[in-house]
Structure formats: structure tokens, C-alpha cells
XYZ file of C-alpha atoms in Angstrom:
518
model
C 218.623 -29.685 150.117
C 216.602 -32.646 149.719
C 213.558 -33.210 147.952
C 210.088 -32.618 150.342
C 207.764 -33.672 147.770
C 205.267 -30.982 149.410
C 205.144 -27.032 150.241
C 203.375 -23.883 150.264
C 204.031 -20.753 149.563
C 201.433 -17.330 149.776
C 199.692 -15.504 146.810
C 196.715 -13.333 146.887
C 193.475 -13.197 144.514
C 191.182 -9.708 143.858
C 187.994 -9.840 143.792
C 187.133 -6.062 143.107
C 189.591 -4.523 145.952
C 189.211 -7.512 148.509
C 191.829 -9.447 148.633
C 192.393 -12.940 150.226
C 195.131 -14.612 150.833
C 195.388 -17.684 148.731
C 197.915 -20.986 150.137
C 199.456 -22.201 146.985
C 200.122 -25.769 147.711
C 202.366 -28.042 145.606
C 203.142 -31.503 145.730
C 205.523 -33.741 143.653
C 204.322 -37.553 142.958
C 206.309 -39.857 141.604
C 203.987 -40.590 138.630
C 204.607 -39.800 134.539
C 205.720 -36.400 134.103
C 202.270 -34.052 134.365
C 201.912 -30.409 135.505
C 198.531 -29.696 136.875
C 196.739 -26.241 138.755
C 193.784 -26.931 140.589
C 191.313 -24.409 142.578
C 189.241 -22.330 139.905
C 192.204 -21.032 137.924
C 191.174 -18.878 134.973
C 193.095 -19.098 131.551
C 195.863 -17.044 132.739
C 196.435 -19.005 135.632
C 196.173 -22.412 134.278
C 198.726 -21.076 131.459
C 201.295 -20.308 134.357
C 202.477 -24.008 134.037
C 204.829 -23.336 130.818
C 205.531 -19.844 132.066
C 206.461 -21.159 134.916
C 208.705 -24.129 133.299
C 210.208 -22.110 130.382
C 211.197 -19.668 133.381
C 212.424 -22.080 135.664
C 214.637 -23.802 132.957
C 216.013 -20.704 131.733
C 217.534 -19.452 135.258
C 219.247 -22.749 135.806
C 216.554 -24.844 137.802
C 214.484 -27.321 135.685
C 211.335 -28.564 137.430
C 211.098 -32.065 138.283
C 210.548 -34.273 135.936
C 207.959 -35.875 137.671
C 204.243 -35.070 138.184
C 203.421 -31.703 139.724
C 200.410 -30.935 141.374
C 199.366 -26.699 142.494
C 196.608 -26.442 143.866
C 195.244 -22.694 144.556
C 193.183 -22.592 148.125
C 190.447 -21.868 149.447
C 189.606 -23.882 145.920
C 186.230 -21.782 145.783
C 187.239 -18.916 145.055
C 188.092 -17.357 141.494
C 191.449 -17.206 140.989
C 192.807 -14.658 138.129
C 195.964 -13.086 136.413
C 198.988 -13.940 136.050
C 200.677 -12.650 139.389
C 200.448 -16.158 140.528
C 203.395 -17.352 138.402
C 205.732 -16.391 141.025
C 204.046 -17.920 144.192
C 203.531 -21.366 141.726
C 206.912 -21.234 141.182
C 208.413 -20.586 144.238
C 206.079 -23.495 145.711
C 207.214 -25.630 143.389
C 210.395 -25.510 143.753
C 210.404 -25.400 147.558
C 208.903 -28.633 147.590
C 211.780 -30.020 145.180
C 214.403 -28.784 148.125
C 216.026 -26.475 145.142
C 214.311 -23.477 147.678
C 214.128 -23.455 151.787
C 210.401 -22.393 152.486
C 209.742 -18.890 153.229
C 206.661 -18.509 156.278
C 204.558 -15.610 155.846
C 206.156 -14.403 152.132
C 203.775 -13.699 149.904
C 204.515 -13.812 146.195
C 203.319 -11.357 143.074
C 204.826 -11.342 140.143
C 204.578 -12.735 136.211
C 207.516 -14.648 134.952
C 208.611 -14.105 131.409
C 210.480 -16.984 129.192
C 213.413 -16.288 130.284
C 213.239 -15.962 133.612
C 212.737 -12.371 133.822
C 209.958 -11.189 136.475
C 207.096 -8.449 134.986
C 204.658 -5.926 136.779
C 201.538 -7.089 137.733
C 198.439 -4.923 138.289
C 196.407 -4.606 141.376
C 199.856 -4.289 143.456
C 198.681 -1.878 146.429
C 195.521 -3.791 147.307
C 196.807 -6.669 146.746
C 199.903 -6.036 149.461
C 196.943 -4.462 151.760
C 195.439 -7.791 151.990
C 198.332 -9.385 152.812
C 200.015 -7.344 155.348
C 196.327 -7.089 156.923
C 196.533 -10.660 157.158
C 199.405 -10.753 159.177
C 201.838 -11.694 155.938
C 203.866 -8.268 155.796
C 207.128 -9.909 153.518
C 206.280 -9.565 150.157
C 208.222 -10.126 147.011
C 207.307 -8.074 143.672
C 208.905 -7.958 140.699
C 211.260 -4.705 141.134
C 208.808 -2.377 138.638
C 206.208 -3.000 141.431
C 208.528 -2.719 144.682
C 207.687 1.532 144.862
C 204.085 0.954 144.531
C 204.174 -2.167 147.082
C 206.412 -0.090 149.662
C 203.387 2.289 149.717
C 201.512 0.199 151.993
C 202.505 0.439 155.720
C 203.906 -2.770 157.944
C 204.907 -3.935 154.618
C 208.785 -5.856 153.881
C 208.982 -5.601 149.925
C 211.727 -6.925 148.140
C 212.017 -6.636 144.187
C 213.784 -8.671 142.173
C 214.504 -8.637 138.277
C 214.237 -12.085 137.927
C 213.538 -15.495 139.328
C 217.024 -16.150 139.943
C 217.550 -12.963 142.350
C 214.589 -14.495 144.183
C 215.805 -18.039 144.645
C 219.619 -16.238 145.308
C 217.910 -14.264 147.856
C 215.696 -17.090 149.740
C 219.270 -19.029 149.979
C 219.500 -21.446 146.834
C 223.311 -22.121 145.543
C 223.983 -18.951 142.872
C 226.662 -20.906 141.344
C 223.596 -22.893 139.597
C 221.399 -19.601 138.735
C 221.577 -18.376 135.371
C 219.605 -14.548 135.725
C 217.957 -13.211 132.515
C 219.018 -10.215 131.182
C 217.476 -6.741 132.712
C 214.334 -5.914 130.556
C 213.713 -2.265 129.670
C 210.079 -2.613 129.413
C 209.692 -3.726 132.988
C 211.153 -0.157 134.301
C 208.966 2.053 136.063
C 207.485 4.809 133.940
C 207.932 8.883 135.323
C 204.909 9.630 137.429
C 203.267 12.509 137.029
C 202.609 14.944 139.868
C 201.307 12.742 142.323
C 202.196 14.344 145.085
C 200.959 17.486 144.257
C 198.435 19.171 145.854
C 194.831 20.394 144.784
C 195.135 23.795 143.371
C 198.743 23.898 142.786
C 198.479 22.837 139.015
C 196.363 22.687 136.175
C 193.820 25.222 134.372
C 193.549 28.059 136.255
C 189.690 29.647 137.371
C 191.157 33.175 135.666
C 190.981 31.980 132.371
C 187.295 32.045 132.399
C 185.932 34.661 131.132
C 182.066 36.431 132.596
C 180.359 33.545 134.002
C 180.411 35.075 137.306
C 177.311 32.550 138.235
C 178.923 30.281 137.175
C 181.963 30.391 138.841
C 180.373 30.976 141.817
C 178.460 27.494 141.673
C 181.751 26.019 141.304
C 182.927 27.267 144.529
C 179.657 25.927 146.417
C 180.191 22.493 144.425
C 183.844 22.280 145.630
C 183.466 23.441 149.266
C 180.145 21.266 149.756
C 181.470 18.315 147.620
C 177.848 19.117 145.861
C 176.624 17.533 142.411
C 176.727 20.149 139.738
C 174.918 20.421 136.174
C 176.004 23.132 133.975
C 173.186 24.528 130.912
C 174.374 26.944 128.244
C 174.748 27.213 124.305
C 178.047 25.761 122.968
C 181.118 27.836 123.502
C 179.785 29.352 126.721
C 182.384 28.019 128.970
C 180.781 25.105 130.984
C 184.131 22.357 129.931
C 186.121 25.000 130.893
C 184.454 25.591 134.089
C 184.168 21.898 134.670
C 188.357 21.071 134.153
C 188.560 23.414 136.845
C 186.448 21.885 139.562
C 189.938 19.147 140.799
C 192.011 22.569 141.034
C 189.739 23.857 143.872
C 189.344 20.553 145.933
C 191.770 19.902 149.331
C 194.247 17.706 148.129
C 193.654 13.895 149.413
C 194.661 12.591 152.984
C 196.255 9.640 153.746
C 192.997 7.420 153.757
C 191.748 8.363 150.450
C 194.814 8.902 148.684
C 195.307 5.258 149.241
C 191.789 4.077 147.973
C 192.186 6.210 145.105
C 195.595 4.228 144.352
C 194.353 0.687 145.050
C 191.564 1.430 142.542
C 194.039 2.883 139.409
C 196.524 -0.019 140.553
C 193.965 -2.383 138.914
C 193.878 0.163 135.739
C 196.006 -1.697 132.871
C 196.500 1.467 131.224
C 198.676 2.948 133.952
C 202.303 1.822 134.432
C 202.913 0.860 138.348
C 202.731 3.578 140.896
C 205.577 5.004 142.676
C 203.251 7.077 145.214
C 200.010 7.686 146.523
C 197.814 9.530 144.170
C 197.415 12.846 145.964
C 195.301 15.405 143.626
C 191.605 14.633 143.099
C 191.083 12.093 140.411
C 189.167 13.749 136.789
C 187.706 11.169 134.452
C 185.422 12.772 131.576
C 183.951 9.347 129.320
C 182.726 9.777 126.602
C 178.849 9.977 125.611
C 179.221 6.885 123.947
C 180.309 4.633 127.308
C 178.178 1.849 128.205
C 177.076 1.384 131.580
C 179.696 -0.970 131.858
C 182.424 1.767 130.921
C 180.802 3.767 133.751
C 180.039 1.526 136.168
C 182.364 -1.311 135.911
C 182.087 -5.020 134.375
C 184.374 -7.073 132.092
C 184.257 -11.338 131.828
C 185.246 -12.540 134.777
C 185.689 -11.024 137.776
C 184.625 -7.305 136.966
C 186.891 -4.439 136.916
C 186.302 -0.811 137.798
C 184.249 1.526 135.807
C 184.829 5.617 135.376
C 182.911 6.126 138.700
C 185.326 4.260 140.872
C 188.122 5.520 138.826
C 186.720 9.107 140.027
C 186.228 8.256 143.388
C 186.806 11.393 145.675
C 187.145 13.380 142.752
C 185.243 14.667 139.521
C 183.205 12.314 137.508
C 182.164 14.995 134.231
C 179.746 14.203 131.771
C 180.095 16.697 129.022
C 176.807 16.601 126.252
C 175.009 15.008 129.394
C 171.689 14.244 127.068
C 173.908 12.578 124.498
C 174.015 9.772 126.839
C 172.248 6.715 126.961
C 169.080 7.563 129.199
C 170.193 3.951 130.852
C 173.270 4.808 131.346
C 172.294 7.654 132.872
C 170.013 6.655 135.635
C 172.517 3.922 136.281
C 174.400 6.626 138.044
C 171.428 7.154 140.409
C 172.410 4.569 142.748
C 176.217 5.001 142.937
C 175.446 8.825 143.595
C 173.071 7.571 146.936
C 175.279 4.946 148.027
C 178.843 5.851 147.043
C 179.079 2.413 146.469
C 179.028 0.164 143.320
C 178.450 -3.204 143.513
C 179.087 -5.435 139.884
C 177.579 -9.445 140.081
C 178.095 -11.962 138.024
C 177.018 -15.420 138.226
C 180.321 -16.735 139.659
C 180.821 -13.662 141.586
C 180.521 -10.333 142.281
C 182.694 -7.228 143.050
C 182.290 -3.655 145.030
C 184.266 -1.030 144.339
C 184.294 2.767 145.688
C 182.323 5.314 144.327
C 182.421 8.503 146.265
C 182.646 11.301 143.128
C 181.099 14.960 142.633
C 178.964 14.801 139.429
C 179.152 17.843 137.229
C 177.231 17.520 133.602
C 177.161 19.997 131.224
C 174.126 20.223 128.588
C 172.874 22.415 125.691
C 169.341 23.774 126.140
C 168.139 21.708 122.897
C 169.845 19.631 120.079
C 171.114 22.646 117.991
C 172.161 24.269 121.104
C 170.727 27.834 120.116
C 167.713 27.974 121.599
C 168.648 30.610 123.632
C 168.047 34.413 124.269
C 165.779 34.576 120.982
C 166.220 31.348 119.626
C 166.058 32.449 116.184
C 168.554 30.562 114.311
C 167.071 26.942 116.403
C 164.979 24.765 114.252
C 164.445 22.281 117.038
C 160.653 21.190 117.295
C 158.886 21.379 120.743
C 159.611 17.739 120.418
C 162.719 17.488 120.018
C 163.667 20.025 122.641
C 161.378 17.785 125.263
C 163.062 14.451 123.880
C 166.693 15.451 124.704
C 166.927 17.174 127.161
C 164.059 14.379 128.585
C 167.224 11.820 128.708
C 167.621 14.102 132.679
C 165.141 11.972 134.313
C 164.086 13.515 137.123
C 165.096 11.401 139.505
C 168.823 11.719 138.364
C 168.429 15.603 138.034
C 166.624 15.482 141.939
C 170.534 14.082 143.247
C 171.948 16.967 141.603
C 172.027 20.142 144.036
C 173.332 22.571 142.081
C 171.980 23.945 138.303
C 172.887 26.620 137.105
C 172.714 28.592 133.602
C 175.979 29.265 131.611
C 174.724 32.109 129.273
C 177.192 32.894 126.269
C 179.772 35.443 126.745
C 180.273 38.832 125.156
C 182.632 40.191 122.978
C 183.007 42.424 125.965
C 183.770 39.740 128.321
C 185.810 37.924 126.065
C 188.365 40.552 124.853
C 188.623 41.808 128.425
C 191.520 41.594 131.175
C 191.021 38.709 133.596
C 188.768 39.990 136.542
C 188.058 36.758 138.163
C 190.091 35.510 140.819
C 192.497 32.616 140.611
C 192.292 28.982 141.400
C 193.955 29.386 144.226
C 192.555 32.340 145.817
C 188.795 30.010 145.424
C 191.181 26.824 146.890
C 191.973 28.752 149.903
C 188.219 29.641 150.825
C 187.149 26.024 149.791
C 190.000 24.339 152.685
C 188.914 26.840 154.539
C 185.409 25.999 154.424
C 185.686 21.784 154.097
C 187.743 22.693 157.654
C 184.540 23.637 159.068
C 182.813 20.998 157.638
C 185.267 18.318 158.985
C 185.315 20.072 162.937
C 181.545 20.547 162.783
C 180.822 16.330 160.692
C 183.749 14.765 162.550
C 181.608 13.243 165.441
C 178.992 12.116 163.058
C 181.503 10.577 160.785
C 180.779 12.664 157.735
C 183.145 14.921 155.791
C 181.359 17.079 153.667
C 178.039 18.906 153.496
C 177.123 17.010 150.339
C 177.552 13.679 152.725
C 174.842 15.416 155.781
C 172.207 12.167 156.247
C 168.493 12.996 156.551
C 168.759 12.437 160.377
C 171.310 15.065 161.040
C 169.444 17.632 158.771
C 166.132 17.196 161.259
C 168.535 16.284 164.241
C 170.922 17.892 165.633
C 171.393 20.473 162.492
C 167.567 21.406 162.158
C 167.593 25.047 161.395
C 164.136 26.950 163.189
C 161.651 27.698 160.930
C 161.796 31.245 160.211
C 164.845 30.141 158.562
C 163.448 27.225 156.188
C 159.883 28.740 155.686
C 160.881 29.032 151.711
C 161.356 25.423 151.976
C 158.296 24.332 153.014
C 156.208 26.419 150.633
C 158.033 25.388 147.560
C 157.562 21.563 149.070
C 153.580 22.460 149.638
C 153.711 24.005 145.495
C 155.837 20.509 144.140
C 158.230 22.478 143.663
C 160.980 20.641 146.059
C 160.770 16.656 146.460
C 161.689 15.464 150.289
C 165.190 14.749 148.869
C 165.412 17.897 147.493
C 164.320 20.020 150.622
C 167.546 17.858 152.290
C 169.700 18.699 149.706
C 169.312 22.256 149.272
C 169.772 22.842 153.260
C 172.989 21.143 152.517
C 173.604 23.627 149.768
C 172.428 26.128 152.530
C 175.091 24.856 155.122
C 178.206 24.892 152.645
C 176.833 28.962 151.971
C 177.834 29.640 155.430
C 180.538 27.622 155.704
C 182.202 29.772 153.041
C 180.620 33.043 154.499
C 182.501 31.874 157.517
C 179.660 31.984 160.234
C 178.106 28.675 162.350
C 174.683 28.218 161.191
C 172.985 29.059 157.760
C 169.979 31.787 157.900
C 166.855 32.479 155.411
C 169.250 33.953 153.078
C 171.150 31.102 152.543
C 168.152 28.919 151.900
C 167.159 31.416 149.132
C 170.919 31.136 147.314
C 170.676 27.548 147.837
C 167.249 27.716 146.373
C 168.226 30.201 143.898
C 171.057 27.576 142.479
C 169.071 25.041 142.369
C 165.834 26.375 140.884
C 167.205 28.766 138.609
C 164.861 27.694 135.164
C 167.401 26.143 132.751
C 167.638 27.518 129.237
């Protein structure tokens, strides 16, 4: 092959999960030796070049010892990580005729020292982008090929090393020297991620009493409703929480592969080998920033805890231990399902379509309960912490409910509730409603109803919301919460099985929502 002095080859850079296509172009001058990347590389990308030599060397192909020029286009827009090692080098050497050019082949993949090619994150969206742009071959390094094989229209191939690629695209093997296979690029065991909702995980008859409780739970997972959970300590509401993913429909096709693009850009997760298919549960701690929940990082910003639970459970256990910032940061996530993250070079938007369930002691001490006589919590005090619920966070929550503490009674007896999957099998039956009732209105769930469909084509008479408006008339109900108790109201009948909620399901949706926290 002779030398072309000039070539492309296909990479693609994230901005939150949009991808674009980036050209990497290289050309070879016949100046001093040099190795220059242009077109906003970050300091991963702009340390590609001795990756990308050392690599090179070490599988038998030594750049040119001439002056190399990459340049990363559109130039404008922020390039970042190190998957671009492979495209750089693949460019590079295509324009020194040691590689025939490869149309529509887009690269992703980190090259080690020695040749060897390493998992990138980000793999599913990234391979989105580029099949959606009409680039379906795709080379990953072989850790990645599962997760990038996930995507349909897609022609992965995965290589071990830099050499297998270059054997592959047509370059002389006799010349290749291929690094030795790395154990720590091998795809980790996946766990269960084809499983569906409800078929693992703490079971609903472990929980003792609570039958309020429990029956909140049910509303929260056949509505998709927000849920917040009072009681002294040791009551039960964790345990009720973990149990919330067990009762949700296990994910379709469309949001099992959101759900994946946004943990493929989650560095502590080894690359997927298929779609996540069990409703996501992520529990931070009360000491996360906003940034932990929402999202952020330098650069371009990288999903928060609300993304990560996005069609699943987002719990928030010692709710008022929270920063009250953090807090009503959630308020517009929760509106939207939506969260958007700028910076001043850019600015990302990630999914964020999660249930909310909190859990909160009545007071600091958590006794002040029944007769409250061993709290020593001031008026104060009690006012100040459980104050960090605003009310306009607590107004997007539709269900509250009290979680008394149980009795010896209760605790020593046999299981009497039912099992997760006896509560699953209502809820699927239920969300089914939902879905052939929604579908033309492009919702899915009750908890998703817009103001316009509740005083639309869903208006109930008024004989049947005539608690609402008096509680609205008292101050009792906001606007926002009139709409979101009717909502409750709806998912009541859904799991009652009839068409249309009545007067008594306004009053349990009332009744769960109004019930005076301890």
C-alpha cells in the first residue's frame, strides 16, 4: 500500500446520551517529526498521541516518522475519553497506506501499551448514535462487543488488540505482532438482567402488620405514584421501600434500553452483556450533594442517582436528613422527568422518569409517637426537621402514609400478607389498563395523566369529586394536588378492576394522601 498522506476514519463524542458522530481526520506532512490532536480534545484525548504510538509500535506498525496531524470534527464540540484512541489510530495509519480505509466504520476503543484494546464506557449510546447515523459497522474492543451487539442494525466486531483490527481491515499479518490477551479486559458475570420484576428479591411477606402500608405500596406501584413513608425507627418503612422494584412490570424494549445507555456511562459497572430488564433501585445517601443526585462532574457532566433510577425507584431513606437544597432540587426532575446539567462549555440532559418514595421519622429522636414520652425534641426542633419537606416538594408526592411500629403480636406472628408476586400480578394487571386506556394520549401510567386529560376527556361528574372541591375551598388541596389525587383515584379503580373511579375512590385517594403524619 502506498502512503496517502490523508484519511478519515469515524468516532463518536457524548454529550450526556447524545451522541454525534465525530470525522477523525489525519494527515501526514513531511515536516520534523510532531504528533498533534486538534478539535477541543480534553486531557484524555490529547494524551491518546503516546497511547496511540506506544500501541502502534508494540503490534509491529511504527507511526511515521514524520509530522502527524488529527484533527477531531465538527472542531466545536467537546471531545472526551479515551475511546478515541482507536479511531486516531486507525486514521492514522490509513493515511500511511499500512491500513485500506474502512467507509462507514466507526471506531471505540482505548489502546493499552502494548497494543492491547480496553473497554470503554458509554458503549450502547454511543453505537445508537452511530447506527442512527447511518454508520452501523462498528469495532469495540471485544469486552464491549455484547453490550454494542445490543443495539439493533448494528455490525460489531471485537477485537483483543490493535493487531486483530488492522489483520481484520486487510493489513499483511506477517508484520503484526498481537499483545498478549489481558484478563482484566474480560467481561464481568452479569447479574440477573434479564429477569423480570417480581421474580427476585425481598419478598412483600416478610413484612410484618403494616397493612396500610402495604397497601400504599400497591397504589404507588400500579399508578407509578410518588410515595413518602412516616413512622418511628424499626417500623418497617426500608423494608417496605426495597420492595417497591419487586412489584413493578418488568421493562420493555424502549426503556430497558434507556435504562442501559444511562448505566453504560456508570464507571463503576463492568460492560453490559444485556439490556437491563428489572426496574433500576438507587438509595444515596443523606449526605449526596445535589450533584450526586442530579448529575455534574468537570467537564461534560455525568449522570446523577435520578437518571441512574430512571423508570425505577429513586429512595431517600432519613428524607429530613437531607440537605433542604438538595431536596427541592428534586422538584423539577419530578415535573419534567427530565434533567438538564449546564456548564459554561456545555450542557447535558439526561432521563429522569423515577417513582420517589422517602421515608422519615416524625421528629429527630424518632419517638414522638403514640405518647411521646421518652422524646425530648422541642416544638422547635420537631418544626425544624421535619421543615426540610418543603411543601412544594411534599405537594409532588401523592401518596403519605403513616408506618406505626409493630407489635410483639405482629412481629412473632406467621406471615399473613400476601407475596410479591401475588401484589405483581394485580399491579400488570392494572398498568394494562392504564396502557389500553393512556395509549392514544401517549401516557403510560396514571402518575404521568396531564392536567388537560384530568378536565378533558377523563373529567369525572361532580357528584364524584365534590370532596375535592371542598377540601380545595378549606386549603386543604393545592390545584396540583386536586390533579394528583384523581390520579391516585384512577389507579384505585384500575386495581379494583372497573372503568371509571367513583366518590369512594376520591376519599381513599384522599385518605392516602391526607392522612396527618406522626
Amino acid at each position: 500500500m502506498g502512503t496517502q498522506r490523508f484519511a478519515r476514519a469515524l468516532s463518536v463524542a457524548l454529550i450526556g446520551l447524545r451522541g454525534t458522530v465525530v470525522e477523525v481526520e489525519t494527515d501526514i506532512g513531511s515536516q520534523l517529526p510532531s504528533f498533534n490532536v486538534l478539535g477541543l480534545p480534553d486531557l484524555s484525548v490529547r494524551e491518546s498521541k503516546d497511547r496511540v504510538r506506544s500501541a502502534a509500535r508494540n503490534s509491529g506498525v511504527p507511526l511515521s516518522p514524520r509530522q502527524i496531524t488529527v484533527n477531531l470534527t465538527p472542531a466545536t464540540l467537546p471531545k472526551k475519553g479515551s475511546h478515541f484512541d482507536l479511531a486516531i489510530a486507525a486514521s492514522i495509519l490509513q493515511a500511511d497506506g499500512v491500513m485500506p480505509p474502512a467507509p462507514n466504520t466507526v471506531y471505540l476503543a482505548e489502546l493499552a501499551l502494548d497494543g492491547a484494546l480496553r473497554p470503554v464506557r458509554g458503549i450502547l449510546p454511543a453505537v445508537l448514535a452511530a447506527v442512527t447515523a447511518g454508520n452501523p459497522h462498528v469495532v469495540v474492543a471485544q469486552a464491549n462487543a455484547a453490550e454494542a451487539a445490543l443495539v439493533p442494525g448494528a455490525v460489531v466486531r471485537g477485537h483483543e488488540c490493535l493487531a486483530d483490527v488492522l489483520a481484520a481491515a486487510g493489513a499483511d499479518p506477517r508484520k503484526l505482532v498481537r499483545a498478549p490477551i489481558r484478563t482484566d479486559t474480560a467481561v464481568a458475570p452479569q447479574t440477573n438482567d434479564d429477569a423480570t420484576a417480581g421474580s427476585s428479591g425481598p419478598d412483600l411477606a416478610d413484612v410484618a402488620g403494616q397493612y396500610d402500608g402495604r397497601a400504599a405500596l400497591e397504589l404507588a406501584a400500579a399508578g407509578g405514584h410518588h410515595l413518602l413513608l412516616c413512622g418511628p425507627p424499626g417500623a418497617g418503612k426500608t423494608l417496605l421501600a426495597e420492595r417497591l422494584p419487586g412489584l413493578l412490570p418488568g421493562l420493555d424494549d424502549a426503556a430497558a434500553t434507556e435504562v442501559t445507555a444511562v448505566h453504560s456511562l456508570d464507571a463503576r459497572v463492568s460492560p453490559r452483556t444485556a439490556l437491563i430488564r428489572r426496574p433500576p433501585f438507587e438509595s444515596p445517601h443523606h449526605s449526596a450533594s445535589a450533584a450526586a443526585l442530579l448529575g455534574g462532574g468537570s467537564g461534560i457532566p455525568r449522570p446523577g442517582a435520578v437518571s441512574r433510577a430512571h423508570h425505577g425507584v429513586l429512595f431517600l431513606d432519613e428524607a429530613p436528613e437531607f440537605d433542604r437544597g438538595v431536596l427541592d432540587s428534586l422538584r423539577q426532575p419530578l415535573e419534567t422527568g427530565t434533567v438538564r446539567i449546564d456548564r459554561a462549555a456545555t450542557s447535558a440532559q439526561y432521563p429522569a422518569r423515577f417513582q420517589l418514595v422517602m421515608a422519615a421519622n416524625p421528629c429527630p429522636c424518632g419517638r414522638s409517637t403514640g405518647k411521646a414520652q421518652e422524646c425530648r425534641c422541642t416544638p422547635r426542633e420537631r418544626r425544624s426537621y421535619f421543615g426540610k419537606l418543603s411543601g412544594p416538594l411534599l405537594d409532588r408526592v401523592d401518596l403519605r402514609i403513616n408506618v406505626p411500629a409493630v407489635s410483639y403480636a405482629e412481629l412473632t406472628s406467621a406471615p399473613t400478607g400476601e407475596d410479591s408476586a401475588t401484589v405483581a400480578a394485580r399491579v400488570a394487571q392494572a398498568r394494562t389498563r392504564q396502557r389500553e386506556r393512556l395509549a392514544a394520549y401517549g401516557v403510560r401510567c396514571n402518575a404521568e395523566i396531564g392536567a388537560s386529560l384530568l378536565t378533558g376527556e377523563l373529567r369525572r361528574p361532580p357528584k364524584v369529586t365534590a370532596a375535592l372541591e371542598r377540601d380545595m375551598e378549606r386549603g386543604v388541596l393545592t390545584a396540583r394536588g386536586v390533579q394528583r389525587v384523581l390520579r391516585v383515584a384512577w389507579t384505585v379503580a384500575d386495581l379494583d378492576g372497573r372503568d371509571a373511579p367513583d366518590a369512594q375512590d376520591v376519599d381513599t385517594a384522599l385518605y392516602f394522601r391526607s392522612s396527618e403524619l406522626a
